[in-house]
XYZ file of C-alpha atoms in Angstrom:
469
model
C 0.276 0.003 -0.044
C 2.790 2.394 0.646
C 4.511 1.560 -2.617
C 1.434 2.629 -4.356
C 0.922 5.347 -2.094
C 4.794 6.708 -3.616
C 4.330 5.720 -7.122
C 1.001 7.989 -6.893
C 2.630 10.746 -5.418
C 4.997 11.002 -7.715
C 2.881 10.373 -10.928
C 1.288 13.869 -9.471
C 4.192 15.333 -9.323
C 5.621 14.749 -12.579
C 2.165 15.744 -14.412
C 2.209 18.816 -12.467
C 6.153 19.394 -13.906
C 4.712 18.560 -17.287
C 5.078 22.026 -19.646
C 3.938 22.314 -23.312
C 5.549 25.716 -23.923
C 4.717 28.186 -21.589
C 1.470 26.438 -20.024
C 0.884 23.282 -18.309
C -0.466 20.348 -19.759
C -4.023 20.451 -19.170
C -4.170 24.318 -19.733
C -2.881 23.460 -22.919
C -4.978 20.990 -23.937
C -7.865 23.950 -23.612
C -5.743 26.725 -25.267
C -6.190 28.205 -29.090
C -3.501 29.681 -29.721
C -4.232 30.260 -33.311
C -7.061 32.940 -34.270
C -8.905 32.672 -37.406
C -10.494 35.951 -39.125
C -12.607 35.540 -41.815
C -13.272 39.113 -44.159
C -15.303 39.852 -47.120
C -13.104 43.323 -48.327
C -10.510 43.745 -51.028
C -8.753 45.991 -48.385
C -6.787 45.056 -44.707
C -7.656 48.671 -42.761
C -11.507 49.128 -42.114
C -14.030 48.566 -44.662
C -14.703 48.696 -47.999
C -14.326 51.499 -49.815
C -15.557 50.315 -53.339
C -18.243 52.033 -55.067
C -21.270 50.765 -53.178
C -24.081 48.082 -54.752
C -26.685 50.232 -53.443
C -25.596 53.233 -55.594
C -25.931 50.803 -58.847
C -29.344 50.302 -60.866
C -30.120 46.736 -61.065
C -31.433 46.827 -63.779
C -28.165 48.938 -65.979
C -25.041 47.216 -67.478
C -22.358 47.464 -65.550
C -20.324 49.363 -68.652
C -22.783 51.675 -67.955
C -22.486 52.143 -63.954
C -24.824 49.415 -63.086
C -24.970 45.841 -61.958
C -26.421 43.894 -64.578
C -23.869 41.279 -66.485
C -24.413 41.032 -70.536
C -25.577 37.513 -69.265
C -29.214 38.702 -68.468
C -30.374 38.310 -72.358
C -33.589 36.863 -71.856
C -35.250 39.001 -68.939
C -34.092 42.508 -68.452
C -36.257 45.637 -68.315
C -36.666 45.867 -72.060
C -38.137 42.952 -72.095
C -41.976 41.936 -72.119
C -43.576 40.621 -68.715
C -46.821 39.792 -67.649
C -48.683 39.016 -64.948
C -47.118 40.012 -61.335
C -43.941 40.534 -63.190
C -44.938 43.379 -64.870
C -43.137 46.972 -64.585
C -40.879 44.705 -61.882
C -37.303 44.729 -61.155
C -34.773 42.801 -59.210
C -34.026 43.304 -55.765
C -30.811 44.080 -55.101
C -29.116 41.058 -52.502
C -29.931 41.461 -49.081
C -27.821 38.390 -47.715
C -24.667 36.970 -47.835
C -24.555 33.242 -46.443
C -22.038 30.887 -46.203
C -21.774 27.166 -44.598
C -17.780 26.296 -44.165
C -17.119 22.568 -44.285
C -13.623 23.103 -43.206
C -10.382 24.727 -43.480
C -7.209 22.625 -43.697
C -3.163 24.017 -43.545
C -1.426 22.944 -46.629
C -3.428 20.322 -46.603
C -3.426 19.662 -42.729
C -6.905 19.602 -40.834
C -7.583 22.390 -38.345
C -10.735 23.000 -38.725
C -12.965 20.232 -39.226
C -16.063 22.140 -37.904
C -19.464 22.991 -39.851
C -19.329 26.982 -39.395
C -22.661 28.431 -40.675
C -22.733 32.562 -41.464
C -25.639 35.023 -42.245
C -23.761 37.909 -42.895
C -26.163 41.589 -44.173
C -24.876 42.845 -47.545
C -25.279 46.695 -45.623
C -22.994 49.439 -46.687
C -22.841 50.631 -43.313
C -19.824 49.404 -41.764
C -21.386 47.264 -38.387
C -20.585 44.179 -39.227
C -17.208 42.555 -38.996
C -16.982 41.102 -42.040
C -16.990 44.043 -43.698
C -15.964 46.759 -40.957
C -12.554 45.228 -40.649
C -12.865 43.250 -37.518
C -13.525 39.819 -39.232
C -15.414 36.752 -37.851
C -13.372 34.769 -35.698
C -13.806 31.011 -36.556
C -13.549 28.095 -34.694
C -10.178 26.231 -35.039
C -7.700 23.848 -33.475
C -4.081 24.610 -33.053
C -1.769 23.361 -36.106
C 1.742 21.353 -35.210
C 4.708 23.615 -35.549
C 6.240 24.340 -39.113
C 5.331 26.582 -41.967
C 2.594 26.816 -44.143
C 2.056 28.463 -47.345
C -1.799 27.559 -48.033
C -5.737 27.899 -47.017
C -7.798 25.280 -48.312
C -11.455 26.937 -47.359
C -14.091 24.012 -47.778
C -17.510 26.067 -48.824
C -20.557 23.913 -48.851
C -22.954 26.449 -49.224
C -22.813 29.703 -50.480
C -25.999 31.302 -51.056
C -27.249 34.849 -52.147
C -30.793 36.395 -51.599
C -33.190 37.906 -54.366
C -32.297 35.217 -56.928
C -35.742 35.068 -58.897
C -37.241 32.470 -61.362
C -39.175 33.326 -64.219
C -40.962 31.253 -66.950
C -41.704 32.087 -70.795
C -45.204 32.215 -72.049
C -44.137 32.031 -75.652
C -44.784 35.551 -75.862
C -42.712 37.039 -73.023
C -42.063 36.245 -69.324
C -43.879 35.711 -65.863
C -42.276 36.427 -62.707
C -42.511 32.658 -61.241
C -41.663 32.945 -57.924
C -38.472 33.912 -55.439
C -35.656 30.864 -55.752
C -35.590 29.005 -52.778
C -32.710 27.071 -51.296
C -31.826 24.249 -48.292
C -29.281 26.352 -46.274
C -28.919 24.870 -42.945
C -31.658 22.482 -43.019
C -34.160 25.060 -43.463
C -36.101 26.313 -46.366
C -34.330 29.851 -47.511
C -35.127 32.527 -50.220
C -31.864 32.565 -52.600
C -29.857 30.646 -54.904
C -26.901 28.613 -53.934
C -24.155 29.925 -56.439
C -21.206 27.684 -55.092
C -22.559 24.841 -57.611
C -22.404 27.370 -59.946
C -18.220 28.232 -59.105
C -16.993 24.907 -59.364
C -14.948 25.521 -62.477
C -14.492 28.077 -65.204
C -15.281 27.821 -68.627
C -11.544 27.916 -69.522
C -11.812 24.403 -66.554
C -14.723 23.221 -69.006
C -12.966 23.165 -72.373
C -10.229 20.888 -70.819
C -9.925 16.755 -70.869
C -9.582 16.907 -66.992
C -12.695 18.914 -66.879
C -14.775 16.200 -64.458
C -11.741 16.389 -62.140
C -11.777 19.785 -61.484
C -13.196 21.581 -58.616
C -12.379 25.392 -57.950
C -14.473 26.275 -54.179
C -14.055 22.470 -52.557
C -11.329 23.613 -51.445
C -10.990 27.154 -52.602
C -7.356 27.205 -52.611
C -5.766 30.651 -51.345
C -1.919 31.767 -51.117
C -0.737 32.786 -47.358
C 1.098 35.787 -48.806
C 4.489 35.415 -47.003
C 3.274 32.539 -45.088
C 2.559 31.488 -41.797
C 5.207 30.055 -39.364
C 3.386 28.644 -36.539
C 5.419 28.201 -33.264
C 3.540 27.289 -30.257
C 5.773 28.942 -27.813
C 3.967 32.220 -29.615
C 1.210 33.229 -27.225
C -1.466 33.913 -30.356
C -1.020 34.014 -33.831
C -3.697 35.049 -36.113
C -4.669 34.247 -39.714
C -6.575 36.236 -41.396
C -8.481 35.434 -44.369
C -10.093 37.673 -47.261
C -12.675 36.879 -49.952
C -13.666 40.215 -52.001
C -17.323 40.250 -51.728
C -18.087 43.833 -50.503
C -19.087 45.770 -53.577
C -17.788 43.274 -55.614
C -21.018 41.789 -56.958
C -23.333 41.513 -60.010
C -26.218 40.087 -61.555
C -26.619 37.151 -63.775
C -29.242 34.914 -65.809
C -28.980 31.184 -66.910
C -31.467 29.476 -68.937
C -32.735 25.691 -68.031
C -35.955 23.573 -68.728
C -37.941 22.607 -66.036
C -40.941 19.809 -66.818
C -40.618 21.188 -70.113
C -41.039 24.921 -69.319
C -38.159 27.110 -70.244
C -37.441 29.182 -67.515
C -34.602 31.638 -66.861
C -33.252 32.615 -63.053
C -31.768 36.080 -62.334
C -29.184 35.364 -59.105
C -26.239 37.167 -57.812
C -22.742 36.354 -57.730
C -19.247 37.392 -57.670
C -18.108 39.640 -60.236
C -16.603 38.505 -63.596
C -14.162 41.188 -64.074
C -11.482 38.259 -64.285
C -13.736 35.588 -66.746
C -16.034 36.861 -68.377
C -19.837 34.367 -68.026
C -21.849 34.402 -71.337
C -25.288 34.288 -71.988
C -26.317 30.915 -71.773
C -23.245 30.265 -69.570
C -23.367 28.387 -65.859
C -19.978 27.909 -65.284
C -18.832 30.610 -63.521
C -16.106 29.713 -61.552
C -12.489 31.711 -60.004
C -13.800 34.830 -59.686
C -14.088 34.454 -56.156
C -10.506 35.472 -55.011
C -8.974 35.705 -51.638
C -5.836 36.052 -49.668
C -4.256 35.145 -46.841
C -1.786 36.638 -44.395
C -0.436 35.857 -40.932
C 0.822 37.699 -37.778
C 1.625 37.246 -34.202
C 0.461 39.761 -31.999
C 2.744 41.429 -29.828
C 5.401 41.265 -32.876
C 3.882 43.224 -35.570
C 4.847 46.440 -37.457
C 2.703 49.657 -38.240
C 3.537 52.625 -40.725
C 1.731 55.431 -42.033
C 2.104 55.841 -45.969
C 1.872 58.998 -47.893
C 0.316 58.324 -51.095
C 0.520 61.764 -52.495
C -3.153 62.306 -53.360
C -6.173 61.373 -52.405
C -8.452 58.610 -53.307
C -5.907 56.252 -53.746
C -5.237 52.768 -52.877
C -1.981 51.965 -51.151
C -0.890 48.610 -51.139
C 2.167 46.838 -49.567
C 3.844 43.444 -51.148
C 6.851 41.584 -50.008
C 10.035 42.348 -51.320
C 10.519 38.825 -52.757
C 6.817 39.406 -55.058
C 6.412 41.107 -58.331
C 3.128 43.099 -58.985
C 2.009 41.498 -61.829
C 1.300 38.852 -59.211
C -1.492 40.690 -58.302
C -3.112 42.361 -61.660
C -4.283 41.518 -65.348
C -1.723 43.019 -67.577
C -2.352 44.817 -70.423
C -2.132 41.383 -72.645
C -5.083 39.781 -70.460
C -7.009 42.610 -71.176
C -6.751 42.286 -74.786
C -6.544 38.820 -74.852
C -10.276 39.090 -73.080
C -11.594 40.671 -75.928
C -10.152 37.934 -78.566
C -11.113 35.371 -76.767
C -14.507 36.545 -76.518
C -15.241 37.628 -80.553
C -13.928 34.507 -81.233
C -15.087 32.556 -78.636
C -17.781 29.521 -79.830
C -21.351 29.256 -78.925
C -22.865 27.341 -76.795
C -25.543 24.648 -77.348
C -28.990 24.818 -76.411
C -30.097 23.002 -73.493
C -32.530 19.354 -74.279
C -35.616 20.203 -72.305
C -36.497 16.741 -71.819
C -39.026 14.145 -73.407
C -41.625 17.321 -74.127
C -43.060 17.704 -77.639
C -43.636 21.167 -77.287
C -40.381 22.120 -75.811
C -38.107 19.661 -78.183
C -39.611 21.279 -81.129
C -38.275 24.501 -79.774
C -34.483 22.717 -78.818
C -34.740 21.106 -81.931
C -35.345 25.130 -84.178
C -32.407 26.436 -81.371
C -30.497 23.404 -82.123
C -30.409 24.542 -86.043
C -29.421 28.092 -84.980
C -26.310 26.952 -83.013
C -24.940 24.789 -85.436
C -25.430 27.744 -87.936
C -23.388 30.062 -85.372
C -20.785 27.523 -84.825
C -19.535 26.976 -89.145
C -19.746 30.760 -88.758
C -17.445 31.593 -85.917
C -15.349 28.064 -86.808
C -15.172 29.392 -90.634
C -11.109 29.747 -90.129
C -10.475 28.478 -86.267
C -8.260 25.862 -86.235
C -8.114 23.797 -83.209
C -4.415 24.849 -82.385
C -5.358 28.386 -82.833
C -8.468 27.927 -80.429
C -6.451 26.196 -77.723
C -3.688 28.718 -77.989
C -5.860 32.013 -77.671
C -7.401 30.705 -74.459
C -4.072 28.968 -72.797
C -2.301 32.920 -73.523
C -5.337 34.479 -71.749
C -5.194 32.090 -69.077
C -1.721 32.570 -68.534
C -2.356 36.211 -68.604
C -4.745 36.664 -65.441
C -2.498 33.709 -63.821
C -4.263 30.811 -64.435
C -1.778 28.578 -64.332
C -0.822 29.512 -60.707
C -2.835 27.034 -58.154
C -3.958 29.598 -56.735
C -5.342 32.514 -59.490
C -4.890 35.774 -59.450
C -3.367 36.763 -56.266
C -5.215 40.226 -53.982
C -2.226 42.336 -52.349
C -1.968 41.312 -48.744
C -2.002 44.787 -47.419
C -4.732 47.121 -48.791
C -5.516 50.569 -47.478
C -7.548 53.416 -48.990
C -6.568 57.201 -48.244
C -10.159 58.264 -48.639
C -11.477 61.461 -50.441
C -10.507 64.172 -48.559
C -6.779 62.849 -46.798
C -3.628 61.942 -49.018
C -1.969 59.137 -46.457
C -3.086 55.586 -44.942
C -1.783 53.759 -41.444
C -0.908 49.993 -41.800
C -1.291 48.288 -38.803
C -0.186 44.247 -38.200
C 2.515 44.226 -40.543
C 4.353 40.991 -40.247
C 8.124 42.350 -39.762
C 9.957 42.188 -43.015
C 10.542 44.126 -46.347
C 7.747 45.334 -48.136
C 7.551 47.159 -51.328
C 4.548 49.610 -51.766
C 2.214 50.993 -54.394
C -0.696 53.591 -55.254
C -3.690 53.005 -57.673
C -5.940 55.836 -58.348
C -9.371 55.186 -57.201
C -12.336 57.856 -56.895
C -15.074 56.218 -55.724
C -17.310 59.345 -56.255
C -16.709 59.084 -59.896
C -15.601 55.456 -60.431
C -17.822 53.794 -63.274
C -15.585 50.265 -63.536
C -17.994 48.790 -60.857
C -17.009 44.917 -59.619
C -13.327 45.614 -61.398
C -9.882 45.207 -59.504
C -6.840 47.028 -60.572
C -4.649 46.262 -63.862
C -0.989 45.694 -63.227
C -0.600 49.183 -65.435
C -2.451 51.095 -62.841
C 0.135 50.185 -59.822
C 2.561 52.799 -59.186
C 5.738 52.684 -56.867
C 6.054 54.639 -53.843
C 9.147 55.954 -52.305
C 11.217 55.939 -55.444
C 10.888 51.824 -55.746
C 12.929 51.544 -52.592
C 11.984 48.647 -50.021
C 11.009 49.189 -46.595
C 11.919 47.630 -43.770
C 9.603 46.887 -41.110
C 10.212 45.901 -37.888
C 8.231 45.370 -34.670
C 6.431 48.441 -33.277
C 5.907 51.388 -35.094
C 7.845 52.488 -37.779
C 8.974 55.883 -39.413
C 6.564 56.410 -42.758
C 7.279 58.199 -45.535
């Protein structure tokens, strides 16, 4: 009995003396040293300053300062509507719903929790997803080591105010608001995640059946994340470009032999155009991640030299060409758009009237195909698309990269302050952007629009407050 008491006493002493880093073992088991913050803005600092969605007319084309994409070709403000649809316009979306299945770091599971978010799409800076604070997500701590990417598993992404119209033969009639099952409940809206699985370029390739772009969505950690459990708190900030980057689209389908169209909202197709009749809208959701250790970050004030300017900072090891479309990409987008082959009509199923209509459309499709394909070889077609994909960084596993640090001067000031910068050497650039006069809704920046600051000299950021320039 005495030996048992001695062994028990020794066991208690050993367990009590064990530490994991700075904490006793049982305290460490219940401690989260990694914090994940999710934001929906292009900007790192504060709220979004892009032109507000509410200032855009729903039915006007984006090129004329509206929200409507050119894929909306069946039911628009000039379409003959009847019944409840007469004279009506689609409403702006008011809610973003996200169902997150899992998060991984460089393939390692760290957040195997289902997390459901409902986010109001208000231009008022009153929600952490949009006001610069970020939504804190549930996670476990990873093992010590270096991580360069986040795998973000989105089960569903829903925007409300999606509307269904059906053809009457001479026009269209409003049928209902689209419905979706979200978090085990019927909600009004459309799950656009099912449409973002790939892009049109993906659908042209032999491996298209094996390609999926949103499960997971692979996001680069610019500068990487070096995790060490000795640090009290490491923050991983993930930003998805959503705020004021939403457009209205239309896709066509048959249901029980009736031709219908659905108006819905999704991320802007600034990078990869969504054409009329197309259902592939993937690779238009852009994201970036950065990491920092609380208590070991730097801040710096930067003069942009003028008002209404976006200021960005990127690591000295990166090139600014990774963060925008080149002029070549812009011209190639027009080239592939003008020479692209038409899309075939959807088969309606075994409904005689609808099938007859389908064959009429198919005859037109064949004629359009022959006209477009005249003189166009497979090699030329493939080369044009591959050149475009390369110009918009499609060969990168991440696609277009978003700058890790972004701030806006405002319309009255000419300087910005960056906070929580990981110590290191950075290059700073600015882009002109006036929200009061901007007409390019739903667009980010071209490479040529980035103007280097500080005479091109890199800035070494140390922990604490750094001298600005």
